[in-house]
Coordinates of C-alpha atoms in Angstrom, one line a residue:
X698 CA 46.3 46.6 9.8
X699 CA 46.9 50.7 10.0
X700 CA 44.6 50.6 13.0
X701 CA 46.7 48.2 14.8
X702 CA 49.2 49.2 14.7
X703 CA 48.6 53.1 15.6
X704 CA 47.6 51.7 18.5
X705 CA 50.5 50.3 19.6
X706 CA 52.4 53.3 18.4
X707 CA 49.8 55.1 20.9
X708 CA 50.7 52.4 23.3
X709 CA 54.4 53.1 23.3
X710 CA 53.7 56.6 23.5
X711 CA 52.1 56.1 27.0
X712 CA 54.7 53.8 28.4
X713 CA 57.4 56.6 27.6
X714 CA 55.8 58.5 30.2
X715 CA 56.0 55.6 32.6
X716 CA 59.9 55.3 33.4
X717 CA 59.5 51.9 35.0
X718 CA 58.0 50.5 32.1
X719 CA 59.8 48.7 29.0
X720 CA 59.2 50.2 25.6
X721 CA 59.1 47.2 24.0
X722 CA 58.8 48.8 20.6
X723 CA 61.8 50.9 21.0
X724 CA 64.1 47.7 21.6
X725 CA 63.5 46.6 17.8
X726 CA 66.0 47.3 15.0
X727 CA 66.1 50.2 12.8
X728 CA 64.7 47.9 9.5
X729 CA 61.6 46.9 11.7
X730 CA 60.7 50.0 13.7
X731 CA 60.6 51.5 9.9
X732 CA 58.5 49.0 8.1
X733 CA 56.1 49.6 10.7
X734 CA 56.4 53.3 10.3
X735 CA 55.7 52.9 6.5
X736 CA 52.5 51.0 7.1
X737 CA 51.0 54.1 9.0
X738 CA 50.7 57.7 7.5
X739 CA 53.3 60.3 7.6
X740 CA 51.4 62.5 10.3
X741 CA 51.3 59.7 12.9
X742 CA 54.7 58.4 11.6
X743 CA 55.8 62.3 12.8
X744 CA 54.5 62.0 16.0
X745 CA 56.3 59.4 17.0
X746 CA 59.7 61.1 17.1
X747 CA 58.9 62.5 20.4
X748 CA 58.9 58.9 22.2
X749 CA 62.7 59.1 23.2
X750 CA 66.0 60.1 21.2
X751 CA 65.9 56.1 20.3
X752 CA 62.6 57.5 17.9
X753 CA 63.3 61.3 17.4
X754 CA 64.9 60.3 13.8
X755 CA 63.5 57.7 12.5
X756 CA 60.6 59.4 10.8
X757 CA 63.0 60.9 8.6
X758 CA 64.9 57.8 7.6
X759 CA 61.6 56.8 6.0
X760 CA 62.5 55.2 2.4
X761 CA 59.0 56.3 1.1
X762 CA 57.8 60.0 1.8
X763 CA 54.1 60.1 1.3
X764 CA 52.6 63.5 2.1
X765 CA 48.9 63.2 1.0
X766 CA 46.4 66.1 2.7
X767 CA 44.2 63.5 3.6
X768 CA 46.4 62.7 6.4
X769 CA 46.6 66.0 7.7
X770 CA 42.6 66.5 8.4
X771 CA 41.8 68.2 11.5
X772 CA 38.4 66.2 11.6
X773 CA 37.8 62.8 11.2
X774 CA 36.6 62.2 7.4
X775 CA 35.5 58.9 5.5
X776 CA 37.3 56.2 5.0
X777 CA 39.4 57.1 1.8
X778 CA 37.7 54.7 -0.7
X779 CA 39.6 51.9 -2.5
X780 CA 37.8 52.1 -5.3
X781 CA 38.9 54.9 -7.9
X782 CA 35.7 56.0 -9.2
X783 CA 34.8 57.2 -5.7
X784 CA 37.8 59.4 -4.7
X785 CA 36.6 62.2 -6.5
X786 CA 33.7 62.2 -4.3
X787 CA 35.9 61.8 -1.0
X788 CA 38.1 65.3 -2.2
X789 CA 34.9 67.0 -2.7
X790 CA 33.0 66.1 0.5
X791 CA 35.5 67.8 2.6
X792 CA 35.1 71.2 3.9
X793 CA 37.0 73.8 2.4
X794 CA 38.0 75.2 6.3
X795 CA 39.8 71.8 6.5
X796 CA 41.3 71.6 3.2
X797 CA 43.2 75.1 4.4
X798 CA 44.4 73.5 7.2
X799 CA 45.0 70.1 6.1
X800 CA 47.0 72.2 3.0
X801 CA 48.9 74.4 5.7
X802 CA 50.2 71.1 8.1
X803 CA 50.9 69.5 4.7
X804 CA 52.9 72.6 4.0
X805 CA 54.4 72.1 7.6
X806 CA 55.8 68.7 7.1
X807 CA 56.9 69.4 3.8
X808 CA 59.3 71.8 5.0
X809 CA 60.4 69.5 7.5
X810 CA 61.1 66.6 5.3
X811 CA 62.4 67.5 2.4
X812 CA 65.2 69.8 4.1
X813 CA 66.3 67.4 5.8
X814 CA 65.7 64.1 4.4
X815 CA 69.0 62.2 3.6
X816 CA 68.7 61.8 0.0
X817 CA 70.6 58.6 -0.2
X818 CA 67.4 56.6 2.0
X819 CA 64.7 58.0 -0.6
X820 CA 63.3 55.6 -3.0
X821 CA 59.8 56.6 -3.7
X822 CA 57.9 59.9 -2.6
X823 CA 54.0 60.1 -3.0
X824 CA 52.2 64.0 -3.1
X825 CA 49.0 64.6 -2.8
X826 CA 47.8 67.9 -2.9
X827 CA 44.9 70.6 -3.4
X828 CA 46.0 73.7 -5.5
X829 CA 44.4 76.6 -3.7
X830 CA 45.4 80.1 -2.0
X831 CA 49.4 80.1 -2.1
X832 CA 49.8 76.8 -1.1
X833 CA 51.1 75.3 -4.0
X834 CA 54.3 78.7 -4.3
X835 CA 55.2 77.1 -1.0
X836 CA 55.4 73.4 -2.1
X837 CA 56.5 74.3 -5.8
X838 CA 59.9 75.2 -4.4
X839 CA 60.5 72.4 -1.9
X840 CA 59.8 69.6 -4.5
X841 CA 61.8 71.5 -7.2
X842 CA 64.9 72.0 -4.7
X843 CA 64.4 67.9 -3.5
X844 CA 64.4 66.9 -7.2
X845 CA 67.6 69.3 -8.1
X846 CA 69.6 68.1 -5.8
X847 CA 68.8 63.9 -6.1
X848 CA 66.4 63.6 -3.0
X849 CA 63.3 63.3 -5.1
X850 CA 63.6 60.5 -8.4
X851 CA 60.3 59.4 -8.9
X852 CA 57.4 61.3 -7.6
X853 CA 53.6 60.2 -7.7
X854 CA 51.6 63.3 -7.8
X855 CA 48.0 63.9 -6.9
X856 CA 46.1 66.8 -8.0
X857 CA 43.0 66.9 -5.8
X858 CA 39.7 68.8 -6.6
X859 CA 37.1 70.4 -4.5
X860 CA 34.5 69.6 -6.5
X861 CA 32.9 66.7 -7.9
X862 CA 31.1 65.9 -11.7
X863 CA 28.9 69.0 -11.2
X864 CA 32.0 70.8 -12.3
X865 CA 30.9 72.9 -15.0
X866 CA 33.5 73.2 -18.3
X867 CA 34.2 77.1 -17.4
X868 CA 35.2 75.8 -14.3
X869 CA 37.0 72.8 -16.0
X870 CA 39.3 75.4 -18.0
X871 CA 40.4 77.2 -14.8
X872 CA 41.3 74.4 -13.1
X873 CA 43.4 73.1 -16.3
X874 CA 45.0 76.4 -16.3
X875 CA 46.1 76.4 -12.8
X876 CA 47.9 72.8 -13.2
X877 CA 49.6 74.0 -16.3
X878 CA 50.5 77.3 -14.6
X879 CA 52.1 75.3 -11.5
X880 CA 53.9 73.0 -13.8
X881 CA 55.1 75.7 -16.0
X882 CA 56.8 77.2 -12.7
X883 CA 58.0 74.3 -11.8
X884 CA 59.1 72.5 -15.1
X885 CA 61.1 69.7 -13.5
X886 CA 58.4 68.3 -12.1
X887 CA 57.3 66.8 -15.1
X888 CA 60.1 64.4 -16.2
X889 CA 59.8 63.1 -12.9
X890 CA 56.3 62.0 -12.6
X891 CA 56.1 58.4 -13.1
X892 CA 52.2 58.8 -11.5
X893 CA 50.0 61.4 -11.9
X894 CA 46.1 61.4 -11.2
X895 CA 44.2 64.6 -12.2
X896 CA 40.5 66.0 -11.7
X897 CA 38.0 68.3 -13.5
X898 CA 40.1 69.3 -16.3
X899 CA 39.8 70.8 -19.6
X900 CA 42.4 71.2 -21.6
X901 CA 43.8 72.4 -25.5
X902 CA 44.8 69.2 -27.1
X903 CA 48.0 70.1 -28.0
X904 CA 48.6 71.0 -24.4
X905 CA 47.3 68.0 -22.9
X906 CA 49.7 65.7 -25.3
X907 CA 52.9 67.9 -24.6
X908 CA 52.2 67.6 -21.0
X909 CA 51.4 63.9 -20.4
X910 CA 53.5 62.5 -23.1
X911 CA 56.3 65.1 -24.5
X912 CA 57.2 66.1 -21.2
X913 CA 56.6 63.3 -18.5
X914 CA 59.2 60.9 -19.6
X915 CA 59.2 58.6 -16.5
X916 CA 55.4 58.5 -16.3
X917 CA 53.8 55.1 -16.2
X918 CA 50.3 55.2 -14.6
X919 CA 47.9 57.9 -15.6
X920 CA 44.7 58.5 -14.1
X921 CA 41.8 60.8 -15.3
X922 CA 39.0 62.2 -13.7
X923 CA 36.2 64.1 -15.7
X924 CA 38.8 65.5 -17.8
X925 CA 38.7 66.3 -21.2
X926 CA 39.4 68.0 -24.3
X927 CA 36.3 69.5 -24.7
X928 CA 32.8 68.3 -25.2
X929 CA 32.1 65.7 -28.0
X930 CA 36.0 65.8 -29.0
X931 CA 38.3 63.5 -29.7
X932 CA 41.9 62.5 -28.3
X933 CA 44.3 61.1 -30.0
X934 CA 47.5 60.0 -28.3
X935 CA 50.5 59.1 -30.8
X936 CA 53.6 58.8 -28.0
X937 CA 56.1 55.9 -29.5
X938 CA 58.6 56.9 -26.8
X939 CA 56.2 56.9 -23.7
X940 CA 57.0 54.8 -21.1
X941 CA 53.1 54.7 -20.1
X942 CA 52.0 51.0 -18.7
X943 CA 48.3 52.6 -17.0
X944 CA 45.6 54.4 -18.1
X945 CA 42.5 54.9 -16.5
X946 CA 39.7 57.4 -17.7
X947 CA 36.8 58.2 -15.8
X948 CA 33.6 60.0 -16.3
X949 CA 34.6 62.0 -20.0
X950 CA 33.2 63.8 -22.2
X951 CA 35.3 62.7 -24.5
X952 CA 34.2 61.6 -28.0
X953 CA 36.3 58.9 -28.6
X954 CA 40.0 58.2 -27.1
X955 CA 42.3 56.9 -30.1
X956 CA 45.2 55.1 -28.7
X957 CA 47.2 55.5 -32.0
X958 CA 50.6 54.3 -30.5
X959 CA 51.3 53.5 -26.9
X960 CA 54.0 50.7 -26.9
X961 CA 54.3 50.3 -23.5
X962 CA 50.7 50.8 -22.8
X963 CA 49.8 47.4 -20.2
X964 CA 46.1 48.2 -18.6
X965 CA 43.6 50.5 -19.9
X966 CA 40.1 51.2 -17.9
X967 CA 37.5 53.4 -19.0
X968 CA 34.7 54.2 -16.7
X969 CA 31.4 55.9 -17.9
X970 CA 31.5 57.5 -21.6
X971 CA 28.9 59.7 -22.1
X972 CA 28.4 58.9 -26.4
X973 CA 26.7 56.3 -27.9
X974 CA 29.4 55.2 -30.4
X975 CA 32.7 53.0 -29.3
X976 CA 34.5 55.1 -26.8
X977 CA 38.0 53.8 -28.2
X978 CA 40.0 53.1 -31.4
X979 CA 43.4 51.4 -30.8
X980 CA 46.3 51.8 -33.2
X981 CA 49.7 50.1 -32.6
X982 CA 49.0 48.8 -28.3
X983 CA 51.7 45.4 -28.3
X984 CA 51.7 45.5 -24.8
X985 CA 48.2 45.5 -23.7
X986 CA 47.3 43.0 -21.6
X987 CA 44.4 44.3 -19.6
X988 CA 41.4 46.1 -20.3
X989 CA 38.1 47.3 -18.6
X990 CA 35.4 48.9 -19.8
X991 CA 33.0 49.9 -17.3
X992 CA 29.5 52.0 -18.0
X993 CA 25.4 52.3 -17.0
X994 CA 24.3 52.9 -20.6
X995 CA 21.0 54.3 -21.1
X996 CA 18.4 53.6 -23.7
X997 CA 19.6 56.2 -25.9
X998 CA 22.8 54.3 -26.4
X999 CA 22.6 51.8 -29.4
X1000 CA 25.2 49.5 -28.9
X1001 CA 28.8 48.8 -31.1
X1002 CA 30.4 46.2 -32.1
X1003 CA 33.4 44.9 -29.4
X1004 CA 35.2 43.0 -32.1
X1005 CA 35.9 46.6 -33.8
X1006 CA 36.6 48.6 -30.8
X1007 CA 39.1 45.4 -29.9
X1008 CA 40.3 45.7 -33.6
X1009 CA 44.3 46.8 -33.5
X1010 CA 44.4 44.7 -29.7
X1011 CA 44.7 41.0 -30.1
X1012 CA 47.0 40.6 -27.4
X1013 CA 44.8 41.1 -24.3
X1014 CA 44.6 38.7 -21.6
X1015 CA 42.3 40.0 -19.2
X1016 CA 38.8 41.9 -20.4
X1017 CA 36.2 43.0 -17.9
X1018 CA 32.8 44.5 -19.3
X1019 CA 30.9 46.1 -16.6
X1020 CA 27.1 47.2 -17.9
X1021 CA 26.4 48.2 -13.9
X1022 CA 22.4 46.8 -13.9
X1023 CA 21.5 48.5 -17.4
X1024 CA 21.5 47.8 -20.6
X1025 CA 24.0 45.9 -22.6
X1026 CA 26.5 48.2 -24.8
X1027 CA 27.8 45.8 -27.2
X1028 CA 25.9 44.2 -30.5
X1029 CA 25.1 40.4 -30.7
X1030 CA 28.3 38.6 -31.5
X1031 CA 30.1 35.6 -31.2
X1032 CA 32.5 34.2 -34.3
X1033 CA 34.0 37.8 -35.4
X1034 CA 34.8 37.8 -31.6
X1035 CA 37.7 35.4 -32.4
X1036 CA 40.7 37.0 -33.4
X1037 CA 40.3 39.8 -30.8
X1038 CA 39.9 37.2 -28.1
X1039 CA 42.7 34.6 -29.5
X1040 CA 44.6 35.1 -26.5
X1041 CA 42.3 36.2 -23.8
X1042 CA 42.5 34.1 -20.6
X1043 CA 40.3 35.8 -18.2
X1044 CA 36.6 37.0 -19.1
X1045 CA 34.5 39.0 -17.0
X1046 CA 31.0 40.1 -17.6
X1047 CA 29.7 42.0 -14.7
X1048 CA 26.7 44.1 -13.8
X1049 CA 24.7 42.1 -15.6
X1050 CA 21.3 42.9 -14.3
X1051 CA 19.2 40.2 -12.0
X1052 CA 16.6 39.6 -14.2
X1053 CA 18.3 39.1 -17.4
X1054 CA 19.2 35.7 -19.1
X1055 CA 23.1 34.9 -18.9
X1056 CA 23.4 32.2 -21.3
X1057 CA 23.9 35.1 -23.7
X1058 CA 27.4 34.6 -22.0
X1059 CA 28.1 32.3 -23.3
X1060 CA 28.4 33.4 -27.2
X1061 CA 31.3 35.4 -25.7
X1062 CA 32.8 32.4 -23.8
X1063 CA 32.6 30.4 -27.5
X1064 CA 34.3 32.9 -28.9
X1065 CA 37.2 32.3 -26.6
X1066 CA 38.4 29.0 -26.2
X1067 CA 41.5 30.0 -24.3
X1068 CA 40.2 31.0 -21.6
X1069 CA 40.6 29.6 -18.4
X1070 CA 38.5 32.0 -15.8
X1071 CA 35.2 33.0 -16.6
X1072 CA 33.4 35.3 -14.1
X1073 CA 30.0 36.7 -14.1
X1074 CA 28.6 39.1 -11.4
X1075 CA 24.6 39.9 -11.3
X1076 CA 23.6 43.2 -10.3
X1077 CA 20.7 43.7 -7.5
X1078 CA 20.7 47.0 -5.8
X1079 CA 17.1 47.9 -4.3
X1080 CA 18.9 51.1 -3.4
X1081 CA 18.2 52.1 -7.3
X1082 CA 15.2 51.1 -7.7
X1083 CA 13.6 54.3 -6.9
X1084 CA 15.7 56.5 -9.0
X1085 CA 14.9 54.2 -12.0
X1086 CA 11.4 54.8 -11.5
X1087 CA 11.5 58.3 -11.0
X1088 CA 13.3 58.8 -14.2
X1089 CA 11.9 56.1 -16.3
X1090 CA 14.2 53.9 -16.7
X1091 CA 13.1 50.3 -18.1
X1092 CA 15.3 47.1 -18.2
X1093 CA 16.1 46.2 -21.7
X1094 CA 16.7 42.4 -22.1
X1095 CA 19.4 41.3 -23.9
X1096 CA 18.5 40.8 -27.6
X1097 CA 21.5 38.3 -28.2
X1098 CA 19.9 34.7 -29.9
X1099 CA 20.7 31.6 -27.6
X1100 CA 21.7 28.9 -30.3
X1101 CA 22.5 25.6 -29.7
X1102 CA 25.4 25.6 -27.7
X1103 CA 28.2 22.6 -28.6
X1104 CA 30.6 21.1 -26.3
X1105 CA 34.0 22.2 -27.2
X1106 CA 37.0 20.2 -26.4
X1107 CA 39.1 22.9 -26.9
X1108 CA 37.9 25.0 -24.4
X1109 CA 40.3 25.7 -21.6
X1110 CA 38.2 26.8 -19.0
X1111 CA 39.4 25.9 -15.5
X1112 CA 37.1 27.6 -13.2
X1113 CA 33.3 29.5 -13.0
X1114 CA 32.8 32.2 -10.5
X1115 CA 29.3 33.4 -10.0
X1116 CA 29.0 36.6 -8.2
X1117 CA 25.4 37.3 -6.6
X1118 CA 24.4 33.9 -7.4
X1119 CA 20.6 33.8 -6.6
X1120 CA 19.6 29.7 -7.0
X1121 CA 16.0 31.3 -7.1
X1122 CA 16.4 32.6 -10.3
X1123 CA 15.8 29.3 -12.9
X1124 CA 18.2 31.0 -15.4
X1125 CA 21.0 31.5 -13.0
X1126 CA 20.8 27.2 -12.5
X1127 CA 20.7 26.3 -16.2
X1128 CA 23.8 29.1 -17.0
X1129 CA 25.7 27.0 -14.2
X1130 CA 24.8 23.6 -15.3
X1131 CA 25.3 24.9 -19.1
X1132 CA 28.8 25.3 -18.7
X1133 CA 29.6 22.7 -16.6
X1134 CA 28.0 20.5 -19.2
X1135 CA 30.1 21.8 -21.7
X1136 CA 33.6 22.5 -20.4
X1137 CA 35.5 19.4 -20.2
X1138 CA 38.5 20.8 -18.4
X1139 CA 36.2 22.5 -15.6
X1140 CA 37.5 21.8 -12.4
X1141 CA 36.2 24.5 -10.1
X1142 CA 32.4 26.6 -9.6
X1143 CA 32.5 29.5 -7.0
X1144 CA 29.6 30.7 -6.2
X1145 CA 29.5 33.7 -4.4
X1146 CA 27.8 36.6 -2.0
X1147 CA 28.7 39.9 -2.6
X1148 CA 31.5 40.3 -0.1
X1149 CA 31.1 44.6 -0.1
X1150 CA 27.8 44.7 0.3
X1151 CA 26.2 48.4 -0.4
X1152 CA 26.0 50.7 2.2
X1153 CA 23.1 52.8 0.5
X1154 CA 21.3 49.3 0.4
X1155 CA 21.9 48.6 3.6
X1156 CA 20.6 52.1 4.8
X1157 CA 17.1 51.7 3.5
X1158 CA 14.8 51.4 6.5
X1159 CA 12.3 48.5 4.9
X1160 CA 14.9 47.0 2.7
X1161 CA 12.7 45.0 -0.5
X1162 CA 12.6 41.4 -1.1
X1163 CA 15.6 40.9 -3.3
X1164 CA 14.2 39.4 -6.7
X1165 CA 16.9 36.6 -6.9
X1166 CA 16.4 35.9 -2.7
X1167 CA 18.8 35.4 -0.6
X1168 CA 22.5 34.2 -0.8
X1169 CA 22.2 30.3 0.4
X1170 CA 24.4 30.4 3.8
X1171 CA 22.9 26.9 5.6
X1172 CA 25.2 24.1 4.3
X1173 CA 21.6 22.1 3.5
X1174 CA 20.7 24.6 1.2
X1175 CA 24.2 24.9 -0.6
X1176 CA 24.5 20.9 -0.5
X1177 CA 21.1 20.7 -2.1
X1178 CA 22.1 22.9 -4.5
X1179 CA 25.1 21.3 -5.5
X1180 CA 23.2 17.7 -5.8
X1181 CA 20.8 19.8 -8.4
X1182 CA 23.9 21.6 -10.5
X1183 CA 25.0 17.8 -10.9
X1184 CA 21.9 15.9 -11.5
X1185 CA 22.4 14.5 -14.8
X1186 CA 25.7 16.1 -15.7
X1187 CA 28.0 13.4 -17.6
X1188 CA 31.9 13.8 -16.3
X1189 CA 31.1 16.7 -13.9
X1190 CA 31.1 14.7 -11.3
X1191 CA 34.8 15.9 -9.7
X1192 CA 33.8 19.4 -10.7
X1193 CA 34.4 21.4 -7.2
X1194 CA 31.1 23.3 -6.1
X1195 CA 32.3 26.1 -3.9
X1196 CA 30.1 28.5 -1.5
X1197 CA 31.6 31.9 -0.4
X1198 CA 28.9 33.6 1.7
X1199 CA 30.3 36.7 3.8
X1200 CA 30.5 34.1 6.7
X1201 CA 32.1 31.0 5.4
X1202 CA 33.3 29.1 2.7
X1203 CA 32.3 26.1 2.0
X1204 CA 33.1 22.8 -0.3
X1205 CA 31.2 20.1 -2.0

């Protein structure tokens, strides 16, 4: 969508120098030329105030300002990745000759906008920035001045890093001093934050709490990158007037988070602990709805209990477990599941490796009558397969005891979604025609391909046999495995059997 339409900003550029030609473009109202402006970044957005005097303002009557240094790259750079976990890799990749000069046009247009931006059109202003050289005593002052005088009201802030996880913890403590030093200069900053994602930091727990909580009173999404409060500590956040609805932790050292009192507090995600015990305690959390836990345990890790770690958060809705091809992180359970999953509606269980059983699934899925979307995704990435064996690795099966499964009458479950499905793989069939056996109010099974497929996969030269096989794409193959998933079933007859390859879609 970006792509597009640069180019036909690009397009109207040309015909400006072409007299006899219409500028199309420049004939639309204010409201449209500036939704498309917002779609495109703020560098290209810029340029086009040279088309004509019909353009040479409308940059600056943008409602939402977002200056982010990625924009401002003299080279071309990756694709800034979508998912989280990876941006601390995309800051780190670039070169620190481009980061200067990405930081000193960032500077540039900084100047430019917020001394002369009509306060009255801003609603929103997004800053993304690295704190290096004197960059950040030129920015300080502009965002301090914007916010004093009613330009700025609600600022999304993004502390990049130059580094990624090698960051060592000496390094860790510099950088954490360097973001409390610019806030301490700029100390209205804070209360105006109502997003704020941060990199390779270490800091004193006190000052970590009176930052994030005491003082950032309009904050509401929170995002951490390898940051911490030390190795093998613990964090305790007790914040009964926080406003906080996100929180997202990645890659910590962190002992244990205890949420002790977030009342707002919506979606949680934790990505990758490094400990073997449950990564989080929850206190009083009435508002969580949401929560991922995401992690490659080793063998070293033992396992806990989820229906403790869920202890204290009985009102989620949506829970994702993400064991990313290794072992699984949470004990054999099914019954003391219950009251933690009373109101769950969504249940995903993902990265479950290709050659392990799923009906195991299904203890967690009996556990939770109310739900009404159950998604599994298998993981299968040959790309690994050569790490694993260099550093030992071994798949551990799932030790969870298949009982007898019952039909339940009470279960609410509405639709099945199979990521990776592999109709090779026996147990992948007899986990499909499980549930449908025993969900009366099943009315829809997705089966699906992997629609991101993995570039490191895809860049091996021989590429392996996959050990599930291949996606079925030929509507034969997907109709014959349909016919099989029903053979025999009683009542799933009007079940939908859906096929989503990377090509089609397809309905039996």
């Amino acid at each position: 969508m970006t792509s597009t339409v640069q180019s036909l900003l690009l397009s109207s550029m040309e015909q400006n120098n072409k007299p006899q030609d219409e500028d199309r473009l420049g004939a639309l109202t204010d409201d449209i030329l500036l939704s498309i402006l917002g779609s495109v970044d703020l560098a290209t957005a810029a340029r086009t105030s040279a088309l004509s005097t019909r353009w040479r303002s409308l940059p600056w009557l943008l409602p939402d300002l977002n200056l982010h240094v990625r924009d401002f790259l003299p080279a071309p750079c990756p694709d800034y990745p979508v998912a989280a976990g990876q941006q601390i890799y995309f800051y780190s990749q670039i070169p620190a000759q481009h980061i200067d000069e990405a930081m000193a046009s960032l500077t540039r247009a900084a100047r430019s906008f917020l001394r002369i931006k009509g306060s009255s059109r801003v609603s929103r202003t997004s800053l993304e920035i690295y704190l290096i050289g004197n960059y950040s005593h030129d920015i300080g002052p502009l965002v301090r001045d914007a916010i004093d005088n009613g330009m700025i009201k609600e600022l999304d802030l993004t502390i990049a890093d130059d580094k990624d996880y090698d960051c060592k913890g000496g390094d860790m403590l510099r950088k954490a001093r360097d973001v409390d030093g610019f806030f301490s200069a700029y100390p209205n900053i804070l209360p105006c934050l109502t997003r704020l994602q941060l990199y390779n930091l270490r800091f004193a727990e006190g000052d970590i709490h009176n930052v994030l909580f005491d003082c950032c009173k309009q904050l509401q999404h929170l995002s951490l990158e390898h940051c911490d409060v030390g190795d093998c500590s613990v964090w305790q956040v007790d914040a009964p007037n926080s406003v906080l609805r996100v929180l997202e932790v990645r890659y910590s050292y962190l002992k244990r988070l205890e949420v002790l009192c977030l009342p707002k507090l919506e979606l949680l995600s934790w990505e990758a602990w490094m400990h073997c015990e449950p990564p989080l305690h929850f206190g009083y959390v009435p508002s969580l709805k949401e929560l991922f836990l995401v992690c490659g345990a080793d063998l070293e890790h033992s396992g806990f209990s989820l229906s403790q770690l869920l202890d204290g958060a009985t009102e989620i809705h949506t829970l994702t477990l993400n064991f990313q091809g290794e072992k699984l992180w949470i004990l054999p359970e099914s019954k003391q599941l219950r009251a933690a999953f009373s109101n769950l509606r969504k249940l995903s269980i993902h990265g479950i490796y290709v050659e392990f059983d799923l009906l195991w699934t299904i203890n967690l899925l009996e556990a939770a009558p109310s739900v009404e979307i159950f998604d599994i995704e298998v993981f299968e990435h040959p790309c690994l397969v050569l790490y694993w064996e260099r550093v030992g690795i071994q798949r551990v099966k799932p030790s969870w005891k298949v009982a007898g499964f019952t039909s339940c009458n009470k279960w609410k479950l509405r639709e099945l979604h199979v990521t990776n499905f592999s109709p090779l793989m026996e147990q992948h069939m007899l986990f499909v025609r499980e549930v449908m056996d025993r969900a009366p109010n099943l009315k829809t099974v997705i089966l699906k391909e992997d629609d991101e497929p993995c570039k490191d996969c895809e860049a091996m030269d021989a590429l392996p046999n996959l050990v599930g096989g291949l996606f079925p794409r030929t509507k034969n193959e997907q109709e014959t495995i349909a016919q099989q998933l029903r053979d025999n079933m009683v009542g799933s007859s009007s079940v939908k059997i859906i096929f989503k390859s990377i090509v089609s879609t397809v309905v039996f």
